[in-house]
Structures are given as C-alpha cells and as structure tokens.
CSV table of C-alpha atoms in Angstrom, one decimal:
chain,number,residue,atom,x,y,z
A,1184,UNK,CA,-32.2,6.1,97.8
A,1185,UNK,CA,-32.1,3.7,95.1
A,1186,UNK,CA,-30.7,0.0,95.0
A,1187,UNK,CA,-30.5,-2.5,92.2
A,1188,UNK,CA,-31.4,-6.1,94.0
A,1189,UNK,CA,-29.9,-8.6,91.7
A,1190,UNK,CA,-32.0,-12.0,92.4
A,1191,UNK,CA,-30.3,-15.2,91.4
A,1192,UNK,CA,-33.4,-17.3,89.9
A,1193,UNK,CA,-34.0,-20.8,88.6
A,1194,UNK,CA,-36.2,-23.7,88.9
A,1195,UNK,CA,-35.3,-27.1,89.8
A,1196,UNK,CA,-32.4,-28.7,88.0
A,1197,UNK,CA,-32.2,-25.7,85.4
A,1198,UNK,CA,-29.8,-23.2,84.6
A,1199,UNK,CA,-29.8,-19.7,87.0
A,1200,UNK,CA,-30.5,-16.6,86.0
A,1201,UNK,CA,-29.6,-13.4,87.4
A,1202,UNK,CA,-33.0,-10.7,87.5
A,1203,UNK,CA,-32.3,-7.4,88.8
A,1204,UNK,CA,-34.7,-5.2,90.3
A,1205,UNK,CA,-34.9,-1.7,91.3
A,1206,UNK,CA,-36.1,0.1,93.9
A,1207,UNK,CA,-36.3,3.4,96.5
A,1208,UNK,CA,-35.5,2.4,99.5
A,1209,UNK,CA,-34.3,3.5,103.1
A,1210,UNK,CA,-31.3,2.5,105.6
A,1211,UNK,CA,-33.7,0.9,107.9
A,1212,UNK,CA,-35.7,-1.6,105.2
A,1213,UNK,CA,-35.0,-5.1,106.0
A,1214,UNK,CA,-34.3,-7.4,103.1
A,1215,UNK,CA,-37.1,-9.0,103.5
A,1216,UNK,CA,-39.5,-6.3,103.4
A,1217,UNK,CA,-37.6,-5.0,99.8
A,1218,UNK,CA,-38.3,-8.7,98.3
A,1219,UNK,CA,-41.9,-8.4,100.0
A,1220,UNK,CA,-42.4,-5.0,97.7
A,1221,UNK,CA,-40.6,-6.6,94.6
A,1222,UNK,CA,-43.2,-9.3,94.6
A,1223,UNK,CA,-46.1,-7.3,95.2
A,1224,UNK,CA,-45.1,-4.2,93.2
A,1225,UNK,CA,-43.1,-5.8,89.7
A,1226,UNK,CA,-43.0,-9.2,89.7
A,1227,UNK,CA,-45.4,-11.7,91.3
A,1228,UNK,CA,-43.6,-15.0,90.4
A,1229,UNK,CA,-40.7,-14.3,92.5
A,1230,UNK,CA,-40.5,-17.2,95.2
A,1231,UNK,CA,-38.8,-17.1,98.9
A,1232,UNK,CA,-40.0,-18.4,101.5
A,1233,UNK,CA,-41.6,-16.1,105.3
A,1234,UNK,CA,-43.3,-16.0,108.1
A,1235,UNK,CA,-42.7,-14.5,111.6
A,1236,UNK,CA,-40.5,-11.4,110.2
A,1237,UNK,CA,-39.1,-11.1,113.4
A,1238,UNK,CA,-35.8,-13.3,113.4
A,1239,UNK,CA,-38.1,-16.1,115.5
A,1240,UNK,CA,-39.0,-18.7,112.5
A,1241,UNK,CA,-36.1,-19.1,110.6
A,1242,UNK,CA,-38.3,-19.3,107.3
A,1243,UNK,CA,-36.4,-16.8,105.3
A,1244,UNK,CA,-32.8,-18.0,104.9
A,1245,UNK,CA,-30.8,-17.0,102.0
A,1246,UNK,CA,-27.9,-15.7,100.8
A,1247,UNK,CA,-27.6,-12.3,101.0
A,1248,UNK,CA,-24.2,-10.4,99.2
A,1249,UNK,CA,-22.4,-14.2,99.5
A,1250,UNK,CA,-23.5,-14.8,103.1
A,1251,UNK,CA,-26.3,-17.2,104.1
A,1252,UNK,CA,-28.8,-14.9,106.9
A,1253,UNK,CA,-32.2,-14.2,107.8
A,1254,UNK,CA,-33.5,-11.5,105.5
A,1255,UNK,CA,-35.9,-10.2,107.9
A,1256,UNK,CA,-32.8,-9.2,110.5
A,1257,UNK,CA,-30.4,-7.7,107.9
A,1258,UNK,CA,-30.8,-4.1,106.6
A,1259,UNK,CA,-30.5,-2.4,103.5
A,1260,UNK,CA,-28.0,0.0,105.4
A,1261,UNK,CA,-26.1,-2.9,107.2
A,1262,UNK,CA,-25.4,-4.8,103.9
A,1263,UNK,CA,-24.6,-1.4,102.1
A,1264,UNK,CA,-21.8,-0.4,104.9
A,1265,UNK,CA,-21.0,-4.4,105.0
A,1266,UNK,CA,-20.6,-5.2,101.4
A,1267,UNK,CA,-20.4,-2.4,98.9
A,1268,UNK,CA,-21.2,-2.8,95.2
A,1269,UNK,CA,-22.8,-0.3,92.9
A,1270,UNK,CA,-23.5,-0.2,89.1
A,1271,UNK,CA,-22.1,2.0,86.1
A,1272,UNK,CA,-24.3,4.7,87.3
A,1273,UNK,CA,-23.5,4.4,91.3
A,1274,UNK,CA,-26.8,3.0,92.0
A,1275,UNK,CA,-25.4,1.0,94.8
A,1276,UNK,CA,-26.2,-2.9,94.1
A,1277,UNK,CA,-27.2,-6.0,96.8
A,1278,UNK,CA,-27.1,-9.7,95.5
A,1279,UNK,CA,-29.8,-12.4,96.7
A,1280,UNK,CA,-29.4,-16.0,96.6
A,1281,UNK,CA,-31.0,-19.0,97.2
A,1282,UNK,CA,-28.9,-21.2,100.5
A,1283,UNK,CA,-26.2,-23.6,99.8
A,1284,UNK,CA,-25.7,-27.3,100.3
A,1285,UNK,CA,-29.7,-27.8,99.2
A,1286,UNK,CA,-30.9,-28.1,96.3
A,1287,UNK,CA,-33.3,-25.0,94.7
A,1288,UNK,CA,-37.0,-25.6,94.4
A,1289,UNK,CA,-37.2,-22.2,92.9
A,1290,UNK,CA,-36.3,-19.1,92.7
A,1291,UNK,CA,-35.0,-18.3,96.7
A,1292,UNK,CA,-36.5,-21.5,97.8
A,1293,UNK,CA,-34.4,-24.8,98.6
A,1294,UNK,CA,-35.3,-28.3,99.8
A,1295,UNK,CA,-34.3,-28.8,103.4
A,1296,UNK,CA,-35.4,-32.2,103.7
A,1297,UNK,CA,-31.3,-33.2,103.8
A,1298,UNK,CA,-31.2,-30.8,106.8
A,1299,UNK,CA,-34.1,-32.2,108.5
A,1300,UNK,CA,-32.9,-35.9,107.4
A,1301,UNK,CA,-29.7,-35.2,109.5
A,1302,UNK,CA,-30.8,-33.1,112.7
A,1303,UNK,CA,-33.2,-36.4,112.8
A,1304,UNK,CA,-29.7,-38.9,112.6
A,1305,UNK,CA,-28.5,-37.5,115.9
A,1306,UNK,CA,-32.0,-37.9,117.8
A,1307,UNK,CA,-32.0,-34.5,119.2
A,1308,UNK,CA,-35.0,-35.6,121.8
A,1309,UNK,CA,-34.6,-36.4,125.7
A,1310,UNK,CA,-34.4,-40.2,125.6
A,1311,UNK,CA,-37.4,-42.5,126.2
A,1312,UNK,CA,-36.0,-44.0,130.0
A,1313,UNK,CA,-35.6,-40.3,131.1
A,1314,UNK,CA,-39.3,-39.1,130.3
A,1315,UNK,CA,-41.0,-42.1,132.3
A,1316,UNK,CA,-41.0,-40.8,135.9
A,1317,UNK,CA,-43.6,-41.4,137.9
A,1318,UNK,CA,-45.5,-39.1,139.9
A,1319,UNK,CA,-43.7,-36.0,139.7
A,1320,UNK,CA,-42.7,-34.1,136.9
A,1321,UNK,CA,-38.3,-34.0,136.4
A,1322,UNK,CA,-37.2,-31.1,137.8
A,1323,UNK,CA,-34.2,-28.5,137.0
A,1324,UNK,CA,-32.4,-26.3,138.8
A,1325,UNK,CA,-32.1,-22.6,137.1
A,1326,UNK,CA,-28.4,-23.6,136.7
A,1327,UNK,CA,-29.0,-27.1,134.7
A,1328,UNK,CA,-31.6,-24.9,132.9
A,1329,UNK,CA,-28.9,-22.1,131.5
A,1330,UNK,CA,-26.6,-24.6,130.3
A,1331,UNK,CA,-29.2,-25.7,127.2
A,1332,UNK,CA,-29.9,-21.9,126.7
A,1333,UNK,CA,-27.5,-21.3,123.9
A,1334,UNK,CA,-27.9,-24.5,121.6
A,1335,UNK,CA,-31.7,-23.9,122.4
A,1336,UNK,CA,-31.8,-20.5,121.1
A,1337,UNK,CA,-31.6,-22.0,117.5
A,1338,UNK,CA,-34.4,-21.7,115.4
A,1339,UNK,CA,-33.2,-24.3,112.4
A,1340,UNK,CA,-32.7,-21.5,110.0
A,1341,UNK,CA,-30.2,-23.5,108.1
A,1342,UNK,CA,-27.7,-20.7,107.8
A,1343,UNK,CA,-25.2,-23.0,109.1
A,1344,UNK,CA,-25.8,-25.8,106.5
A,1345,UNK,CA,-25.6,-23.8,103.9
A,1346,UNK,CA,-22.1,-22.3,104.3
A,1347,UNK,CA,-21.0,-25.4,106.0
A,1348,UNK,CA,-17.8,-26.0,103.4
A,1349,UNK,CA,-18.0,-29.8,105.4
A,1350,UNK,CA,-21.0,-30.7,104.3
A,1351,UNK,CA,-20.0,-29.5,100.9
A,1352,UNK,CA,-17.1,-31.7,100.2
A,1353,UNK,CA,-18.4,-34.7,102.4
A,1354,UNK,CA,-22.5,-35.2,102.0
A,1355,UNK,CA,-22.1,-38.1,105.3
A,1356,UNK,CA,-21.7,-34.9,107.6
A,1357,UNK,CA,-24.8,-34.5,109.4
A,1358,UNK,CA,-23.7,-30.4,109.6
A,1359,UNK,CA,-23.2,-28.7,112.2
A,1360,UNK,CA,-26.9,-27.8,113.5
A,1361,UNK,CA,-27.1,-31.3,114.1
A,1362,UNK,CA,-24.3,-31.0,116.5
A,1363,UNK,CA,-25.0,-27.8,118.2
A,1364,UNK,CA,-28.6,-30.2,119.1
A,1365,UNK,CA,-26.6,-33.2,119.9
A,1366,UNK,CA,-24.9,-31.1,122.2
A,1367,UNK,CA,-27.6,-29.8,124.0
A,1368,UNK,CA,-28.7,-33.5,124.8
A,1369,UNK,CA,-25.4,-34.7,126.1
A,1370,UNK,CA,-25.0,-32.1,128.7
A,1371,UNK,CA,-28.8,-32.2,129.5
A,1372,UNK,CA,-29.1,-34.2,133.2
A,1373,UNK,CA,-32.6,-35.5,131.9
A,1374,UNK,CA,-31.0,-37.5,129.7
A,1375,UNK,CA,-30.0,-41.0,130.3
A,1376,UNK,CA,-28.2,-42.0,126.7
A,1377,UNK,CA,-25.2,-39.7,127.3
A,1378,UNK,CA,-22.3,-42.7,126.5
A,1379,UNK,CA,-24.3,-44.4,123.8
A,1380,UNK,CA,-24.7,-40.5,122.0
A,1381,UNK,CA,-20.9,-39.8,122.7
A,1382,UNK,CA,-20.1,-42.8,120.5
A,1383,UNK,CA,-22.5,-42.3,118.0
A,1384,UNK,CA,-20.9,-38.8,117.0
A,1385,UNK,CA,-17.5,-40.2,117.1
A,1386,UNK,CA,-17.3,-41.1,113.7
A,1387,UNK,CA,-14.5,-39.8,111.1
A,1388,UNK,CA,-17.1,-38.6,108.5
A,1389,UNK,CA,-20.6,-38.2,109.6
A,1390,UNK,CA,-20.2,-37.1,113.4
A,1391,UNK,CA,-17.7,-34.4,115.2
A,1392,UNK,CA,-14.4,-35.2,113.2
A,1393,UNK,CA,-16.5,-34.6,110.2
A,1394,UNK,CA,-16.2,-30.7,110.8
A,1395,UNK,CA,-13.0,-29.0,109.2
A,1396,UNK,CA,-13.3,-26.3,111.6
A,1397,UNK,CA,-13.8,-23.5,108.8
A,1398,UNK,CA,-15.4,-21.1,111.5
A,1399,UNK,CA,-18.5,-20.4,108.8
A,1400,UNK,CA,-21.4,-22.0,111.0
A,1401,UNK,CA,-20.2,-19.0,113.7
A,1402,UNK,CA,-20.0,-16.4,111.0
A,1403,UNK,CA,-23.4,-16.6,110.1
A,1404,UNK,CA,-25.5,-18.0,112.6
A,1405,UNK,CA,-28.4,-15.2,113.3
A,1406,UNK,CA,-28.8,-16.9,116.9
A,1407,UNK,CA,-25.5,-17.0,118.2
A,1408,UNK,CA,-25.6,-20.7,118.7
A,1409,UNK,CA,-21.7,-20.8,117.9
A,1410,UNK,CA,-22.1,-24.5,116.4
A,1411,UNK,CA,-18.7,-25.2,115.7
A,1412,UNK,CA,-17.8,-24.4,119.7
A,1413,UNK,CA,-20.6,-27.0,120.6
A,1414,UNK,CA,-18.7,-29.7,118.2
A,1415,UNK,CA,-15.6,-28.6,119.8
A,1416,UNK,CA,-17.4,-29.4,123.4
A,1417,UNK,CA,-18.6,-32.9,122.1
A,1418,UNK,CA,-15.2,-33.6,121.3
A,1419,UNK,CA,-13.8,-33.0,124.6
A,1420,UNK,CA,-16.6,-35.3,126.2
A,1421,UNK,CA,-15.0,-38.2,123.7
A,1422,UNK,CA,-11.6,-37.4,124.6
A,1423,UNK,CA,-12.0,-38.1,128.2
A,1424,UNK,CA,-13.0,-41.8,127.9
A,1425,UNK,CA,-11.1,-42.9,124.7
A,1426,UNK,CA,-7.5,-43.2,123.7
A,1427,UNK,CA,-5.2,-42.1,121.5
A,1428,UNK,CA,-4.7,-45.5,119.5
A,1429,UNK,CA,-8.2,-46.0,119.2
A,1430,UNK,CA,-8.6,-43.7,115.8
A,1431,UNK,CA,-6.6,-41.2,113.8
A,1432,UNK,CA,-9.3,-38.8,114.6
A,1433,UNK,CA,-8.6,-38.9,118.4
A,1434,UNK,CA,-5.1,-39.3,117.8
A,1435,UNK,CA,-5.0,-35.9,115.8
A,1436,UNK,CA,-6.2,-33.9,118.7
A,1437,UNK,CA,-4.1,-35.6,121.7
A,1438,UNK,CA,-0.8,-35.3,119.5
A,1439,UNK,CA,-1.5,-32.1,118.6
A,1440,UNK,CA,-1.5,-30.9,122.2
A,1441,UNK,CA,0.7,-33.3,123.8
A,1442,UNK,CA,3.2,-31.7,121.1
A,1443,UNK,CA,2.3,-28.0,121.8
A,1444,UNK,CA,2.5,-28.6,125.4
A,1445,UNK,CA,6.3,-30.1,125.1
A,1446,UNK,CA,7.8,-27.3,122.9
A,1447,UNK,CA,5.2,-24.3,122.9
A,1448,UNK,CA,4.2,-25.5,119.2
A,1449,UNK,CA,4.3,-28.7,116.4
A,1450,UNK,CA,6.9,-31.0,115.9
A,1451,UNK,CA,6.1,-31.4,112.4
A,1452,UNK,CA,8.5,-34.3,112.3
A,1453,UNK,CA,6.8,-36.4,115.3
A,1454,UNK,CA,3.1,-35.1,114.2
A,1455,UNK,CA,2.8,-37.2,111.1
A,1456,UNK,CA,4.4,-40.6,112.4
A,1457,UNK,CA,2.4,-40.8,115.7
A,1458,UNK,CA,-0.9,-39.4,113.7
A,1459,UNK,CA,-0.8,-41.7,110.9
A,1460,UNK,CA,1.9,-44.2,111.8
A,1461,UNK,CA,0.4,-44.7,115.2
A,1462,UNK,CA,3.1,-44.0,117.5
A,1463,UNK,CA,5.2,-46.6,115.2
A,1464,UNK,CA,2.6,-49.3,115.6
A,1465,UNK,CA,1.0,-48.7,112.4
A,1466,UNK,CA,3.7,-50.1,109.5
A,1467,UNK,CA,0.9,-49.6,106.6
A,1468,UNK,CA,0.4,-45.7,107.7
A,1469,UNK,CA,3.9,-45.2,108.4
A,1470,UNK,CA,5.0,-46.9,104.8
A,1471,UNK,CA,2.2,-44.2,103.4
A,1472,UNK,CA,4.8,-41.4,104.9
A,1473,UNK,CA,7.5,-42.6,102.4
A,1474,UNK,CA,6.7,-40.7,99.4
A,1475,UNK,CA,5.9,-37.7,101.3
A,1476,UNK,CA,8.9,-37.2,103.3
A,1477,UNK,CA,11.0,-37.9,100.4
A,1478,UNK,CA,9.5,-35.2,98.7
A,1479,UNK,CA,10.0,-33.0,101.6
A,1480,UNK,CA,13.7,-34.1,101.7
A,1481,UNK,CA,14.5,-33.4,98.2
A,1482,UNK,CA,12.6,-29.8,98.2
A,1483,UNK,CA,14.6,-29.2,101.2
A,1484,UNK,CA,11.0,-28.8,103.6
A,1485,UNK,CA,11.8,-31.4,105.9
A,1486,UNK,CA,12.5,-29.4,109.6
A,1487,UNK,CA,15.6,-31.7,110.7
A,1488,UNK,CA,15.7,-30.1,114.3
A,1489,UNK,CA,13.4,-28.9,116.3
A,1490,UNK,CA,13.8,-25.6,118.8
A,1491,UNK,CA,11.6,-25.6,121.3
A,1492,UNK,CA,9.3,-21.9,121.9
A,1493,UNK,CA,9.6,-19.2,124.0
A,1494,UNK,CA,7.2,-19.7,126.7
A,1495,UNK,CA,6.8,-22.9,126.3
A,1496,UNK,CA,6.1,-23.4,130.1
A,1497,UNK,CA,3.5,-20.8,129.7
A,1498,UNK,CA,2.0,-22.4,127.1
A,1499,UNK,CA,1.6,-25.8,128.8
A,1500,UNK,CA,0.6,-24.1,131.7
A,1501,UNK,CA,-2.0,-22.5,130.1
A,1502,UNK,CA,-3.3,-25.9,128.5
A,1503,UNK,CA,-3.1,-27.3,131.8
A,1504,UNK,CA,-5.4,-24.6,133.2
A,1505,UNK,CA,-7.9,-25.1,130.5
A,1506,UNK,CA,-8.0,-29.0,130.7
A,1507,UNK,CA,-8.2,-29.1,134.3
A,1508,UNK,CA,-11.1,-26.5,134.8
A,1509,UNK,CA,-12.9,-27.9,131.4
C-alpha cells in the first residue's frame, strides 16, 4: 500500500516546513525503517537521529501523528489503525515531527542538552559514602533488586520531556525522567543521601510539585517507566516527615485528602482557606481569597452548604487502607 509521510522540517531558529513523501509500504514497516528508505531512496538531506533499531537506545525519538515515540517500535499498521488521516485521493497520510520542549537542530533532530542538564540536577548516581565499602562488594537481595527494575528500564528516550506540558509552561521543572531517576535512588538501600534527596525535590517549581499531573509522561513512555507514578511515590516519601504548614504544596495534598476522607469528596469552601489561607494563619493568603469569593458570590458559584457523600465511610476506609499499607 501507499502512504504520504508528511515530515515537519527546519533548521535551527528558522521557519518549518512541511515535506511530504511517498511511499509503498507494508503493515509491519516500522517508522523508522520508512524514514531510513526516504533518505536513501529520494532525499538524502533528511536528518533524524538512530542506532540500535531495536527500542534499546532511545536515539530515535520524535513525534509521530502528535505523539512523541520511538520510531523504530511503532508500525505503519499501528499508527494507521491509531490515527487515521488520508489525502484527497485516500492515500492514507502519517505526520513526523521533531520532539517538543527542545529546541530543533534540524530537520527530526533536537538538542537534548536541557534534558541531560536536568536528569544531572537530581544526581541520579549511588552517593559517594555508599560506594566506599571495604572488602566486599554491597550486596542485594533479588527483592531490593526488583524494586529499581521499572525506573531502570528507562533508556532516556526523552519521550517524556517532550510532551511534558510542565516543563512547557515552567522551564525550572527538571521533567519528569529526572524524577522517575530520582526515584530509583531514594528507594535504593545502597544509598545513604535518602533525606538530603527528599528535600531537594521538594521544591514548588523545579522538583515533585512542579508536575501538573497531566498523565502525558505515561502515555508515551515506550518503557513503561510510568514517571508520573514515581513523582507520585516521591511525594509520599515527603509527606511522611513534613507538615502541612510547612508549604502550600504539602498543604494541597494533606487537605485534599483530609477533606475527601471527612465527607467522601471536597469541601470547596474549606479547600481554599486552609490551602492558601493556611488554616486561618496566613491573613496575606486569606486577604488574596477576597476577590475571588466575591466573584463566586455574585455569580451565584459559591457552595453555601456542604452534603456529605454516599459512602463516605467507604471512602475513608479505603484511603486508610492505602496509607497504612503504602
């Protein structure tokens, strides 16, 4: 069959073109290997960037119909059934694109060095203390072993950083491949820097509460790495050993289930004066509630009672069951 690959291209800090490019293909062809026949059959200044072609490197990440992946794992057939887009003539169509959140070398290509730059800010190595043991090498048990296995598996495709919408609205987020690393070496018994890395991710911009939870890092992470549940993890670590005055951040989460917990879902009345207004202890962040809820009064949004949920004792018991066994 035939499919028209339109290729986004450009070079640095110029305007992008779209190039389209046709060929005969089958189900089974990965991306990778069409962009591989593009170059060496009709146009030999296309750039992307390749190696292992076997979804072990990471070296060709792009967008591929919208979504940042590893064109050597997806399929013409996959994106076809996926995302389907044909031209005037029913040729059916597949976009490419270089990654987001980087800026374009050319063509496909984009420099990383603002995702190496952060993985580097959470020093994602076993610390210093924990390697100097003398005589014997540090052993682990097969069950300390499996718990790094899923932040391990990632191969620093960048997938993640480039859909991260985060990162995109707030450049001080290291992103969450950072994380899913900075993960790995909390809950890694080798380590001996556990508190001092807890409190360097609990900042508002640039560490955990930096993420807006958009789900996007999951989506498209070829690994399965799930960074966003590994940021989630960090945050539960800091929650055990701070409270909830110490910063909104903290207080957002704690209120948030304290108030689920007592009526099965948010008092939207209580939320925003113990968030912001600090349980009534904060008088600048409660004065910054003013205009708001007199907005909400006028338009007639302000809830002036609250009615408990059904369930709500299933609900806390439930949240019970997961704090106590997390």
């Amino acid at each position: 069959m035939q499919v028209i690959f339109k290729v986004l291209r450009q070079k640095s800090n110029s305007t992008p073109r779209v190039q389209s490019y046709t060929l005969e293909v089958e189900a089974g062809n990965t991306i990778l290997e069409c962009l591989n026949r593009i170059k060496w059959e009709q146009d030999g200044t296309l750039a992307f960037r390749k190696n292992c072609r076997n979804t072990i490197c990471g070296s060709c990440g792009m967008r591929i119909n919208g979504r940042s992946a590893l064109a050597c794992k997806q399929n013409i057939g996959e994106e076809l059934e996926r995302f389907s887009s044909t031209t005037n003539g029913g040729i059916p169509e597949i976009t490419v694109a270089p990654m987001g959140n980087m800026p374009v070398i050319k063509d496909l290509i984009v420099d990383m060095k603002s995702f190496w730059d952060t993985l580097e800010e959470v020093d994602p190595y076993v610390s210093t203390s924990a390697r100097m043991i003398p005589e014997r090498e540090f052993l682990q048990s097969p069950e300390e072993r499996e718990r790094l296995d899923q932040m391990g598996n990632c191969i620093l495709c960048g997938a993640c950083f480039s859909e991260c919408n985060a990162r995109d609205v707030n450049p001080e987020f290291v992103g969450p491949h950072a994380l899913a690393k900075a993960h790995r070496m909390v809950i890694d018994n080798r380590d001996t820097e556990t508190t001092t890395r807890l409190e360097k991710y609990n900042t508002p911009k640039a560490g955990v509460w930096g993420c807006t939870r958009c789900y996007m890092c999951n989506a498209v992470c070829p690994m399965d790495v799930a960074p966003m549940d590994q940021i989630g993890k960090i945050k539960q670590e800091i929650l055990k050993d701070h409270d909830a005055s110490e910063s909104r951040q903290i207080r957002h989460r704690k209120v948030l289930i304290d108030l689920v917990k007592q009526g099965g879902w948010v008092d939207e009345r209580k939320f925003g004066l113990y968030v912001v207004g600090n349980y009534f202890r904060d008088v600048k962040g409660l004065m910054s509630l003013v205009p708001l809820g007199l907005r909400m009064l006028s338009s007639g949004k302000f809830p002036l009672s609250f009615e408990p949920s059904e369930g709500t004792q299933q609900v806390r018991s439930l949240i019970e069951s997961v704090q106590n066994n997390g």
